[in-house]
Every structure is written in C-alpha cells, then in structure tokens.
Coordinates of C-alpha atoms in Angstrom, one line a residue:
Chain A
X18 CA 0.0 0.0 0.0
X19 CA 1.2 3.3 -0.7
X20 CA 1.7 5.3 2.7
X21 CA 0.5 8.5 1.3
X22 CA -2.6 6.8 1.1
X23 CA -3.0 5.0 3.9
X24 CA -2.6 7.4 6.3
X25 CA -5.3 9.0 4.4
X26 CA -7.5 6.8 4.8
X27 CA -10.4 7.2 7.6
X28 CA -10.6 4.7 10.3
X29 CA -13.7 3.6 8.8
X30 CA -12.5 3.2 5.4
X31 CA -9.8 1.0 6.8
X32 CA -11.9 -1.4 8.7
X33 CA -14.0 -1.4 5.4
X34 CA -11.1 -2.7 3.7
X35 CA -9.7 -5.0 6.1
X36 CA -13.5 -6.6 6.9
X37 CA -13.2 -7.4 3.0
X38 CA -9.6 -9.4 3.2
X39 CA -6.9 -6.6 2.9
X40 CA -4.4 -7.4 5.5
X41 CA -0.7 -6.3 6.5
X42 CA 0.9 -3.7 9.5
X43 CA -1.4 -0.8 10.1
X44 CA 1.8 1.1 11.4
X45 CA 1.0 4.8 8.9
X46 CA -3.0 4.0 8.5
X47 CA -5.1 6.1 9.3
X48 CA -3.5 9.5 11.1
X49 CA -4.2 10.2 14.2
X50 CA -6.4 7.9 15.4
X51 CA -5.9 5.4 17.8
X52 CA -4.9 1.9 17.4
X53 CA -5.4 -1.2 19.6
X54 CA -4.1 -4.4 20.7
X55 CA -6.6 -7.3 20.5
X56 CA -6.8 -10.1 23.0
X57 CA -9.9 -12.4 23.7
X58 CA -10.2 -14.3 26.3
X59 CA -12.7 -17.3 27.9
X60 CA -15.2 -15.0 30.5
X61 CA -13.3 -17.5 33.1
X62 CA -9.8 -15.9 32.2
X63 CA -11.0 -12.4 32.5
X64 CA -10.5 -11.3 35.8
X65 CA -7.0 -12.6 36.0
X66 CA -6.2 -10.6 32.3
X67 CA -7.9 -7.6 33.7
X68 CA -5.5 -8.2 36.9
X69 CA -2.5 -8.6 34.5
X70 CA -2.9 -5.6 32.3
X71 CA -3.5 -3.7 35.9
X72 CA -0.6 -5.1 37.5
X73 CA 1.5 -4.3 34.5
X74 CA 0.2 -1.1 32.8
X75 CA 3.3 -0.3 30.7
X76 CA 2.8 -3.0 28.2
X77 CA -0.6 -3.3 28.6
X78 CA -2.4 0.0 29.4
X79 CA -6.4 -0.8 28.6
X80 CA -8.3 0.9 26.5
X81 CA -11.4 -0.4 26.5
X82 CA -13.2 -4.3 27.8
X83 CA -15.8 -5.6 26.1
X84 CA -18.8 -6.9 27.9
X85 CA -19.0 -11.0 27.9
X86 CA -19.5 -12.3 24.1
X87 CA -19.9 -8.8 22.6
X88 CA -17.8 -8.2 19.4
X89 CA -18.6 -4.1 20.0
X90 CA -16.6 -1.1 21.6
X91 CA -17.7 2.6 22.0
X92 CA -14.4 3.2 20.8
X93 CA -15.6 2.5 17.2
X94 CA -19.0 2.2 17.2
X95 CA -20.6 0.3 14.0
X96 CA -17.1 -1.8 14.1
X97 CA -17.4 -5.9 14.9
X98 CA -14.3 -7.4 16.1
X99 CA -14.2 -10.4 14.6
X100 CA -13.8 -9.2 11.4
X101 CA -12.4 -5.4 11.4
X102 CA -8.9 -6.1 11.8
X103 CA -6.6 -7.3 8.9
X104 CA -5.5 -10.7 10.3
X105 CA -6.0 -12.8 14.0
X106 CA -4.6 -15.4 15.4
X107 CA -5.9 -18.4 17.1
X108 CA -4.5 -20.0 20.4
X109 CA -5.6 -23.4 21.8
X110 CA -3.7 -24.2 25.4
X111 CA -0.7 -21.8 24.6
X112 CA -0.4 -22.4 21.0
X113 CA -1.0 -21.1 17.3
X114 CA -4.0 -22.9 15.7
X115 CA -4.6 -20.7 12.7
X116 CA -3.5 -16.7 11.5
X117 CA -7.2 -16.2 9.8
X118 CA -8.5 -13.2 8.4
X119 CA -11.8 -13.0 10.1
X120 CA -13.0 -15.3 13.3
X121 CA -16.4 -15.3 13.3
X122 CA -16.3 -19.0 13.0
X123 CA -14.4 -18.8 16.0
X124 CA -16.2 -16.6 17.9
X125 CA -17.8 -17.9 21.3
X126 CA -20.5 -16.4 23.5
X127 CA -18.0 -16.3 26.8
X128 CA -15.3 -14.4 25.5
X129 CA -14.4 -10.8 26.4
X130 CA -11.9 -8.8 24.8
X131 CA -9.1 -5.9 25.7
X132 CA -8.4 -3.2 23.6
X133 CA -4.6 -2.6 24.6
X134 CA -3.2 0.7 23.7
X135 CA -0.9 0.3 21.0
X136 CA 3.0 2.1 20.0
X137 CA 1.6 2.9 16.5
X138 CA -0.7 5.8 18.0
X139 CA 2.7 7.2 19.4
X140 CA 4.3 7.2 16.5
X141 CA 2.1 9.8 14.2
X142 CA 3.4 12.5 17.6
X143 CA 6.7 11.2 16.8
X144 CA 6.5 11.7 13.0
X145 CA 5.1 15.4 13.8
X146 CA 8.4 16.2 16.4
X147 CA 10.7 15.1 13.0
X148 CA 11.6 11.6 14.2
X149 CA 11.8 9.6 10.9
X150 CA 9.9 6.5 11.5
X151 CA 12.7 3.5 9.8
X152 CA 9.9 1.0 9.6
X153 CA 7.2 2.7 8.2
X154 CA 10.0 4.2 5.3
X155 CA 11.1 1.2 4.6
X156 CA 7.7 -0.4 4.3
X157 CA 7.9 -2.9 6.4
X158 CA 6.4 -3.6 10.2
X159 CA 8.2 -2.5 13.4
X160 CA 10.4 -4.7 15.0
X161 CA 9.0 -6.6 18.0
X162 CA 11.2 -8.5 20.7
X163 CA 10.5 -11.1 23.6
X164 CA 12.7 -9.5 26.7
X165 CA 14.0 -11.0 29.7
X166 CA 11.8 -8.7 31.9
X167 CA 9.3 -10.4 33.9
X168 CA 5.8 -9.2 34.1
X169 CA 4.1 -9.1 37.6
X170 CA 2.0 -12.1 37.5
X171 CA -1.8 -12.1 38.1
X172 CA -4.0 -15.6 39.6
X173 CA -3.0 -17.8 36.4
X174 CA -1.5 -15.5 34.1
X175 CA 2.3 -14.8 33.7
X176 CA 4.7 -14.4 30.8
X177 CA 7.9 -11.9 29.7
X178 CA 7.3 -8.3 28.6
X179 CA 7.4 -7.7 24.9
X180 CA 9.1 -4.7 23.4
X181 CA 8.8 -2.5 19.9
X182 CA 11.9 -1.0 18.7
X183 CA 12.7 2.3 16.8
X184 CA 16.0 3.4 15.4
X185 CA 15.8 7.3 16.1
X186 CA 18.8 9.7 15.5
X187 CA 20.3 11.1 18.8
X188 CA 19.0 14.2 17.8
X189 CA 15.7 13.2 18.2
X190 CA 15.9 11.0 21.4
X191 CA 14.3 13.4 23.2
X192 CA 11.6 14.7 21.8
X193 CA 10.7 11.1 21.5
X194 CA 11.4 10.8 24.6
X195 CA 8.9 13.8 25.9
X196 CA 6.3 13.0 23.3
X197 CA 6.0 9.2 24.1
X198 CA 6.3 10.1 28.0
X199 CA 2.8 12.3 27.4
X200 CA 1.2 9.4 26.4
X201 CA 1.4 6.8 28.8
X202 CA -1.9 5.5 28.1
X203 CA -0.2 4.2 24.9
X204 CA 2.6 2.4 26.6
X205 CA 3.8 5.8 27.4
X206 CA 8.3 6.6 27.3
X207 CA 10.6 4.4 26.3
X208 CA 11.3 1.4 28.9
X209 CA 15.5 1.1 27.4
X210 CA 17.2 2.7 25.6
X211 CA 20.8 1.6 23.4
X212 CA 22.6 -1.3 24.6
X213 CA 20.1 -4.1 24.0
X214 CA 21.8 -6.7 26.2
X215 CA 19.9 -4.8 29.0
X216 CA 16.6 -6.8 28.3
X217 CA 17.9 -9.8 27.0
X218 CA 18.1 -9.1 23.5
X219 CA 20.6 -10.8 21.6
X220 CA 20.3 -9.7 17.7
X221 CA 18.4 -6.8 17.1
X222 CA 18.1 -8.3 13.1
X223 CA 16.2 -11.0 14.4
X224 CA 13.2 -10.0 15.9
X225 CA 10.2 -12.2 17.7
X226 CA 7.7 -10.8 15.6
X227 CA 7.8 -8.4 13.0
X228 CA 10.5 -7.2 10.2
X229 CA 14.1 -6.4 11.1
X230 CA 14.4 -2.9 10.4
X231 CA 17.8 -1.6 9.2
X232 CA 19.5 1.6 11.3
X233 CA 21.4 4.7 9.9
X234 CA 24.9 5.4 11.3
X235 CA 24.2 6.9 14.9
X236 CA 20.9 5.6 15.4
X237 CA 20.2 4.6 19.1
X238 CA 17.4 1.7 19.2
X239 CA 14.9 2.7 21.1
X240 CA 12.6 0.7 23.0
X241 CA 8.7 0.8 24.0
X242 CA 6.5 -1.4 26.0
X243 CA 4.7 -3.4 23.5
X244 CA 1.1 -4.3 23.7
X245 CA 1.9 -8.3 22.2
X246 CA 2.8 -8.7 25.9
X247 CA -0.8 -10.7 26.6
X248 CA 0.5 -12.9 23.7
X249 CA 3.7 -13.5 24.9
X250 CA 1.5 -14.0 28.5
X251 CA -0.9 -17.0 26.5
X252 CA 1.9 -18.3 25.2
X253 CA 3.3 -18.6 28.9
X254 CA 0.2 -19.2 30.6
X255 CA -1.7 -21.3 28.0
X256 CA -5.3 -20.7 29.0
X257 CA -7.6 -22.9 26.6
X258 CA -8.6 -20.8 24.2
X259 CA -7.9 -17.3 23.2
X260 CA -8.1 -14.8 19.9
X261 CA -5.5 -11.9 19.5
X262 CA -4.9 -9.6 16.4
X263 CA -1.8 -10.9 14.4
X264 CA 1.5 -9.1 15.6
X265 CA 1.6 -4.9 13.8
X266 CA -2.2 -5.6 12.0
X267 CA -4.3 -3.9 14.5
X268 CA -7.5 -2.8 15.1
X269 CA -8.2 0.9 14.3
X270 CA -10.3 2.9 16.5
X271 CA -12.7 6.0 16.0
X272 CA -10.4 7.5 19.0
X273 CA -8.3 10.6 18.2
X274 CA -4.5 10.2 19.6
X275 CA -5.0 13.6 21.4
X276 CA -7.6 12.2 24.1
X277 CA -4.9 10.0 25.0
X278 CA -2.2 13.1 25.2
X279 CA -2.2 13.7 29.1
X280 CA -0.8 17.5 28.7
Chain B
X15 CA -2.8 17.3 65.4
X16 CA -0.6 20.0 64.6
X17 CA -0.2 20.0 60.9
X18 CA 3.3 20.7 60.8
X19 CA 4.1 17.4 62.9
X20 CA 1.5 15.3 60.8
X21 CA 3.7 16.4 57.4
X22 CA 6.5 15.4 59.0
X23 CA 5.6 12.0 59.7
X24 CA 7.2 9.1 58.2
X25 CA 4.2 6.9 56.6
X26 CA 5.4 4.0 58.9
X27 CA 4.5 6.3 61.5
X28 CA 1.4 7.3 60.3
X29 CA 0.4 3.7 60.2
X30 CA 1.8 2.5 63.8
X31 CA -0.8 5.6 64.8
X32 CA -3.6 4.5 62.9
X33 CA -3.0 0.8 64.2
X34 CA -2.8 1.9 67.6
X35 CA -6.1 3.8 67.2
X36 CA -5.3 7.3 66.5
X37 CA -8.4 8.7 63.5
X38 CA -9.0 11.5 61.5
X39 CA -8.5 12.8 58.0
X40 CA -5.2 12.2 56.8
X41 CA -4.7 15.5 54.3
X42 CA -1.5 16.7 55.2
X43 CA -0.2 13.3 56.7
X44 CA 3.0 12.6 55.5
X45 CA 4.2 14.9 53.1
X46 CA 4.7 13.9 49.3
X47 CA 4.0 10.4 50.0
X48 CA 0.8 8.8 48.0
X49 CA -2.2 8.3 50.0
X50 CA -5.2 5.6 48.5
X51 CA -8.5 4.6 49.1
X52 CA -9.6 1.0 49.9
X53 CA -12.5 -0.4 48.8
X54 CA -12.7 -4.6 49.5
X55 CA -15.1 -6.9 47.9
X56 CA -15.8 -10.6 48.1
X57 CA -13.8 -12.0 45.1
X58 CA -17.2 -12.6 43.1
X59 CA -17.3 -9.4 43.2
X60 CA -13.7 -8.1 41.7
X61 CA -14.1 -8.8 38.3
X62 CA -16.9 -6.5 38.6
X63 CA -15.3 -4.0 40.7
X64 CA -12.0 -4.0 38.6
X65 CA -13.6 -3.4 35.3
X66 CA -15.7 -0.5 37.1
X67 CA -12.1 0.9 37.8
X68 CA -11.0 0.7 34.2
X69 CA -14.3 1.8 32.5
X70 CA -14.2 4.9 34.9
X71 CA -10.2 6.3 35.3
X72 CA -10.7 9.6 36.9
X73 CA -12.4 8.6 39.5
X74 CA -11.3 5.2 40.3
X75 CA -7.3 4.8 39.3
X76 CA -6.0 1.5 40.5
X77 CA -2.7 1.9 42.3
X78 CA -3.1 -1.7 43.7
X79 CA -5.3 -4.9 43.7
X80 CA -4.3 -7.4 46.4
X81 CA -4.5 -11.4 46.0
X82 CA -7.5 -12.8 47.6
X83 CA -7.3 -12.6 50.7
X84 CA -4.5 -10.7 51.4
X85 CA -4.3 -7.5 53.3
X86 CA -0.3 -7.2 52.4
X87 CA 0.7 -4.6 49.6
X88 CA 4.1 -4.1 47.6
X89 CA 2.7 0.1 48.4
X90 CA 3.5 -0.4 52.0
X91 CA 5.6 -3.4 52.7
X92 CA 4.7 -4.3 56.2
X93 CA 1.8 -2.7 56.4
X94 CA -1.6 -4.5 57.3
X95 CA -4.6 -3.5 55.2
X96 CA -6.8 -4.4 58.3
X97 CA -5.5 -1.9 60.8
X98 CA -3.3 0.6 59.7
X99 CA -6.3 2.9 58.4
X100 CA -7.2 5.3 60.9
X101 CA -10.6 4.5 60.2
X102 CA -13.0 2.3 58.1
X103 CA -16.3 1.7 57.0
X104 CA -18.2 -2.2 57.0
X105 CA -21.3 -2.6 54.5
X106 CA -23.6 -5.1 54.3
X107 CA -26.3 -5.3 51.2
X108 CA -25.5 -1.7 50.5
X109 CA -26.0 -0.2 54.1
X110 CA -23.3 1.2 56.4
X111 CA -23.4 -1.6 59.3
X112 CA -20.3 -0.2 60.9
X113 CA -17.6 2.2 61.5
X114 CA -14.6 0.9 62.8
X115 CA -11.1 1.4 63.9
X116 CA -9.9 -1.6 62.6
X117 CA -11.7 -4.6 60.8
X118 CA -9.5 -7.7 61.8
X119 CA -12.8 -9.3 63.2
X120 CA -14.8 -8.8 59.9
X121 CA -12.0 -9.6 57.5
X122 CA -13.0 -12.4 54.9
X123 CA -10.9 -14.9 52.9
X124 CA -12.3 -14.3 49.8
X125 CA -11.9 -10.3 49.9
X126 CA -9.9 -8.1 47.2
X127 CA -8.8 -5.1 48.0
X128 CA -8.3 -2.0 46.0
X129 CA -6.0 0.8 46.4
X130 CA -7.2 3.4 44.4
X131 CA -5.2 7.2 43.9
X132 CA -6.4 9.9 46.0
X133 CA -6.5 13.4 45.6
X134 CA -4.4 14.6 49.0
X135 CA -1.6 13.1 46.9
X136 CA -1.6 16.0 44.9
X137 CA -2.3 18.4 47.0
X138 CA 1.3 18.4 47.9
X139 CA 1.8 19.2 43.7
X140 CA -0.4 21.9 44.2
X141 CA 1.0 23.7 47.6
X142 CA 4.9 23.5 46.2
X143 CA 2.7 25.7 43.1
X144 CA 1.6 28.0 45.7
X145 CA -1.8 26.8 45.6
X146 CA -3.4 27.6 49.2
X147 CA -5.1 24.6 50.7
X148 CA -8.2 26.1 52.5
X149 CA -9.4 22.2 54.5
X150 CA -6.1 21.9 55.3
X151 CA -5.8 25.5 56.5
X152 CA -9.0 25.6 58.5
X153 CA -8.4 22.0 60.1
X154 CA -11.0 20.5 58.1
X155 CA -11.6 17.2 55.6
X156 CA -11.9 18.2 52.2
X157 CA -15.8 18.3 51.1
X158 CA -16.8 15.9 48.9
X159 CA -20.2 15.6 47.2
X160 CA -22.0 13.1 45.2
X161 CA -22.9 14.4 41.6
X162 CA -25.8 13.4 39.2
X163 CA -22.8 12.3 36.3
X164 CA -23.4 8.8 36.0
X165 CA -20.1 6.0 36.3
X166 CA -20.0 3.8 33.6
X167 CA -21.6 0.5 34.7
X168 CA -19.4 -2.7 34.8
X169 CA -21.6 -5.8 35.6
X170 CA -23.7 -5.8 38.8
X171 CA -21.4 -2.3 39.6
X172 CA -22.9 1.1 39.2
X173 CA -23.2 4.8 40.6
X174 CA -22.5 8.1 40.5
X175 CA -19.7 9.9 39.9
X176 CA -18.3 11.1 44.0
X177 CA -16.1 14.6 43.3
X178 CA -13.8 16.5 46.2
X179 CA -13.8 20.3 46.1
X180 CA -11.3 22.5 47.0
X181 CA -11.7 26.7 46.5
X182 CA -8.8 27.6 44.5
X183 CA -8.2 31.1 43.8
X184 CA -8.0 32.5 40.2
X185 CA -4.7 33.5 40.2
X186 CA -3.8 29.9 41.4
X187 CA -6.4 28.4 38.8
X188 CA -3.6 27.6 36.1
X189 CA -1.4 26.0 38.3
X190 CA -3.9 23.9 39.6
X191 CA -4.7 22.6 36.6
X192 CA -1.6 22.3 35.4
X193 CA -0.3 19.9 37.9
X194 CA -3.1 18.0 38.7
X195 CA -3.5 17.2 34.6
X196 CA 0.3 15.6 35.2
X197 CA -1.0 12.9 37.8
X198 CA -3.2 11.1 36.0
X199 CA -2.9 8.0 38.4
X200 CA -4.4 10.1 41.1
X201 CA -7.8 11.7 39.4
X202 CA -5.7 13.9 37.1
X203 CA -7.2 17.5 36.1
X204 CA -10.5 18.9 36.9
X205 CA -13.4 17.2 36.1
X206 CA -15.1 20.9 36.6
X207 CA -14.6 24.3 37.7
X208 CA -17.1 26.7 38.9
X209 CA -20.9 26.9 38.7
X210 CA -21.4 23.6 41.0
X211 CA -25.3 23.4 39.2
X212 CA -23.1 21.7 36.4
X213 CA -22.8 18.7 38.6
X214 CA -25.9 18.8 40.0
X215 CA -24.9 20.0 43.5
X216 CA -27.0 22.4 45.3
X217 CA -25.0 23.6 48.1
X218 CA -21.6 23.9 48.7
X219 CA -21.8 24.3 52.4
X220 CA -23.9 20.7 52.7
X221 CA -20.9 18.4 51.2
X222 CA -22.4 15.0 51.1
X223 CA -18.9 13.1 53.1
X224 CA -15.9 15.7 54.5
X225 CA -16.7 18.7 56.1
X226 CA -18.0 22.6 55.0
X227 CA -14.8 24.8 54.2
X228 CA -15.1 28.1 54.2
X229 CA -14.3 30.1 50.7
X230 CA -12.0 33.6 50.1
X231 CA -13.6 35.8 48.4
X232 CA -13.0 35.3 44.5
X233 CA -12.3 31.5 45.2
X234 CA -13.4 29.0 42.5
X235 CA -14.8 25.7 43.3
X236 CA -12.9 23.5 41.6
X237 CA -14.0 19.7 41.4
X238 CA -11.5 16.7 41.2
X239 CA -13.3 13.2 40.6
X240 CA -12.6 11.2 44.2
X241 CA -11.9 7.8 45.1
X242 CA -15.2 8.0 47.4
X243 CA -16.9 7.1 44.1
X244 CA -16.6 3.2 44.7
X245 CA -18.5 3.8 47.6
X246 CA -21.0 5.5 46.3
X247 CA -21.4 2.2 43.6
X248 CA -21.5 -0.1 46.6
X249 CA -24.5 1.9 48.5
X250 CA -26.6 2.1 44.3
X251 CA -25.3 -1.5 43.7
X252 CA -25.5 -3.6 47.2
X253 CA -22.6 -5.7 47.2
X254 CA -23.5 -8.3 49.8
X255 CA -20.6 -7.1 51.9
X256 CA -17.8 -4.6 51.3
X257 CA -15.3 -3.1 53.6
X258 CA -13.8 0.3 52.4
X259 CA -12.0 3.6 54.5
X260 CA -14.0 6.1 55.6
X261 CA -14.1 9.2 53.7
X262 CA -10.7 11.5 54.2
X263 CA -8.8 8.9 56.0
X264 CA -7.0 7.1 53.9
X265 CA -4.6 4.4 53.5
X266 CA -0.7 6.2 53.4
X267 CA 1.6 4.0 51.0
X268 CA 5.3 4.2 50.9
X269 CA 5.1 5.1 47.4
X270 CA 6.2 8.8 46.5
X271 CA 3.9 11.3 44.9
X272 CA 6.5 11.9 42.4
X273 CA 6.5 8.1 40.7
X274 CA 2.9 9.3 39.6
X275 CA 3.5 12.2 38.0
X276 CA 3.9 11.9 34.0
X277 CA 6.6 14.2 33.4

C-alpha cells in the first residue's frame, strides 16, 4: 500500500477494507487515530487478564473491555471485532492454531476482549516532532522482541514483557522521549534505551515478531513497552482458548491520539 | 494534630498511629507520600469492581489490587490493610453496618482489595505551586459531594460519579490545573470548575462526606473526581458485603507522589 494513502485513509474506510480481506501492518493507517491491541479471552480468564494488564500497565495499558460475548466497543461504534482487523490469530492451550483473516467462525459467546493501547498511536506524535519512522519508510512492520523482563503475574497468568523497537537519531531522542512520555496510556516513554543486552536481546536483526528494520549510522534503538505482551502471556500461561490480532495488524479505532495526550 | 508534625511523619509512623487507634483525616499526613483509598469486595465481586475501575479512570485509578485474601501490599511493605487505616467503614447489602477502627474481626478470605489514587496526593503538587489549601488550612476534611454524572456500569457495579472540592483562587487556577493534569494516576485535572449546578450540586456548604470549608472571596470551586466514588457504587449497587476507609482517611503508601506524575 502506498503510505500517502494509507494514512489518508479514515478509520472507517480501513476497517471497510480490512472486513473485506486486505491485510498487512497498520503502522501509517489512518493519522491520528488510535490503534489497539486485541486479545480475547474465555469469560473464566478475564479477571486474571484484567488483573494482568493492571498489575503491568506499561505493556498493557487498557483501552477499553468488552462486555461478555460482545464483538462491539464505544471506541468505534458500528465496528465488529471479529472481522475489522486485517488478520487474527488463534490459540488453543498456549499455541498457534490458525492466522485467519476473520473469526467469526471462532467466535464464542463467553469471550471478552481488551483493547490494549498500541505504540503505532505514538508514532504519528513522533513523525510530527521530526523523528523519521525506519519501519514505516522502509515499508515494512516494526520490529518486535521477547525480553528477559518479567511481568508481575496475576491468579493464572504470567509471561515476559514484549518490546517495539525504533532506530531514532540522537538528535531526536528526546523529543521522542517527551512526546511518548505524554502518552502513557499508549505504553507511554521508552522502557530502554541503546545497549540491548539490558533486556535480554541478543540480535536486534532478528526479531520475535515483525520485520528487522535496518538503522542509519548513529541511530540509538529505542525501545517501547509493546502491547503483544498478553500474547507473549498466553503463550506462557496457556489458558484454553484465546483470539489476539496478528502481531503490527491492529485494530483501528474512532479514538483521536489527542484524548490520550495527558498535557 | 498539629499540621506541621502530621507532614513530618514518616508513613510508617502514620500507620503504627492508625493501628494503635489514633483517627481522622489524613490530608496533610505525610508529606509527598501517595495516599489511596480502599474499597474490598468478596472476590465474586472483583471482576466486577475492577472493570468498574477501568471503564471509569478519573475517579477510580488503580494503584493496587491485592491477592485474595490478602491484606499485604508491595505500596507499604509491612503494612496491614486491616488496621493501619485510621478508620474504616463495614457494609452489608448496601448499608453502612459499621464504623470501625480496625476490621480484623470482619476480615474475609475471599476479599480483594483496591487501592485506588487519592486526591491529597496531589495536594502536595499543588502547595509547592503555591496553591493555598483552605481544609487543610482551616483543620478541616476536604468536602466531597455526590454528583448526578453517571459511572459507567461494569456488571452488577454502578453509581454516580463522588467529586472533592477544593476553592482555589483564580490566580492559582492555572497552576492547579496544570499539575493536577500531570497525575493522571491520582484523578488527574478537573473534572469541573465553577458553577457547582453543572454537577448537580445544590449547596456547597452541605458536602455529602468531609466537612463545609469556608471560601475567600473570589475563590473558584474546583471539582476533582474522588476515590469516594466506589463507595457510592456499593451503596446504588448492594454488594452483599464490602469493607472500604471512611471518607478522608486514607490508606498512606510508601510510594512517593513523584513516581505518579507523568513528566
């Protein structure tokens, strides 16, 4: 897709497109408005993910919970869940059953789902302070790592914090620095930054999920709390069922970026 | 107590008072450490009660959620949930049964408890800004009133919106905005300033919990949302039993003012 375009594009005329098979990153879709990290779970497993995302608000700051079995969210009314992103995946105890496009053949009436703020909302405050966004130039999604950091457990749920990385230019470390920090309802400032030894990343070409994305000379990788954290968590935990959006294709909300700006 | 010796007091003393059975409002305990609400609810209950949390942020910002059962925090290592309030506040169905000192004799196994952000926190924000604190001034709780704004329901949970007031004046209005805004964790900014009518509140000198402070003249009301508000759900929702603080006199963490504030 051309990123002219996309970013163009209203949040309804994304979900349009993605409802009708379109799939790939939503990092540049849509300026401005807010996008979201999906996880279902079984009614049974809520509690403890609502407990999780409390106990560990950096990766998993909630935007909005579903009532039990509904596939709607005031934060894009007219949307339906199960179909409005570009691609899901589906976990059975822990692991990957299918990467589908839609799962309303998947859907079950016990399920309730978090909308997780996501990095990409960041990243259009970012783009506006001059930080050159490396992924979203070169096309391709952001690079996503498993760290060695523990999340603070919650009743049956535990599992490593996941991190996005940028490349920014020292120039612009702080103003992405100050921008991100003003937002912490999106994962808020960076939790590292350089060396990344320090959470237990070995090759920065080799990410978990995502596309390795290549640095300029100077750049200092950069790293954000990253809302595939309940994934990491399922894989971890391995409650019986669960539906998440596919790593970077997310779900794209009504919300403007600015309700989420704290000053 | 003399405010100037309450400030000075090391939350670990504040607490050995409480336990010991020293009451009262705690604005001004402790200075620039983070004070919280409780509000404890059979464990059938929590899903319920932490959803109610995260559908309603300004009023209700989680700081904690204990395991079930437990009356031990990582806020206040040491401290015991059950005692070292200087007073508290036992419902049953909905109705106040009882106003006690300490509830080791009506703890349950199966409660949660939440510590929820509190408004005194910042008003140590707002005094290094010069802000005047008049309830803390006159010897007073802060007044707080129930509005007609409706919480978002969550479940069995819901209520109306609880606010404290304090009479800021104009020259002071900025500032108090200003750093409020930058602790989101505990209310955040205004919910309202001025014309009380706007919240359906008749009389300023008939708070509904707190006591009557007496205005300069030129003061503004100014209305923070307030951590009273889960309360207010449990007497519209009738939790079969609920333990919380009584209004003003609060539960004083360890934690510092500061690791709330957003930048």
């Amino acid at each position: 897709m051309n990123p002219a375009t996309t970013a163009l594009r209203s949040p309804e005329e994304a979900r349009a497109l993605f409802r009708s098979g379109t799939s790939g990153p939503t990092a540049g879709w849509a300026a401005g408005h807010t996008q979201a990290n999906l996880i279902a779970v079984p009614a049974d497993w809520a509690y403890d993910m609502l407990l999780f995302c409390q106990r560990n608000p950096k990766p998993c700051p909630v935007l909005d919970v579903t009532d039990t079995g509904s596939w709607t969210t005031p934060l894009a009314p007219g949307a339906d869940l199960r179909t409005d992103l570009p691609c899901y995946r589906v976990w059975e105890d822990g692991e990957l059953a299918d990467e589908p496009t839609d799962v309303v053949g998947r859907w079950r009436d016990d399920l309730v789902s978090f909308l997780i703020g996501c990095s990409f909302t960041f990243e259009w405050a970012l783009t506006e302070s001059g930080v050159p966004m490396r992924h979203v130039e070169q096309g391709r999604n952001v690079s996503m790592y498993v760290t060695t950091r523990p999340c603070r457990p919650a009743g049956r749920l535990h599992g490593p914090m996941v991190v996005s990385m940028r490349h920014v230019p020292p120039e612009h470390l702080s103003a992405a620095i100050r921008e991100t920090s003003l937002l912490p309802a999106v994962h808020g400032g960076p939790v590292h930054c350089g060396e990344p030894d320090g959470l237990g990343i070995d090759d920065l070409a080799r990410p978990d999920f995502g596309d390795p994305v290549t640095a300029e000379p100077g750049d200092i990788p950069v790293f954000w709390a990253c809302g595939v954290t309940p994934q990491a968590a399922v894989m971890a935990s391995r409650p019986p069922f669960a539906i998440t959006h596919a790593p970077g294709q997310m779900f794209i909300t009504d919300a403007r970026d600015e309700q989420y700006r704290v000053a």
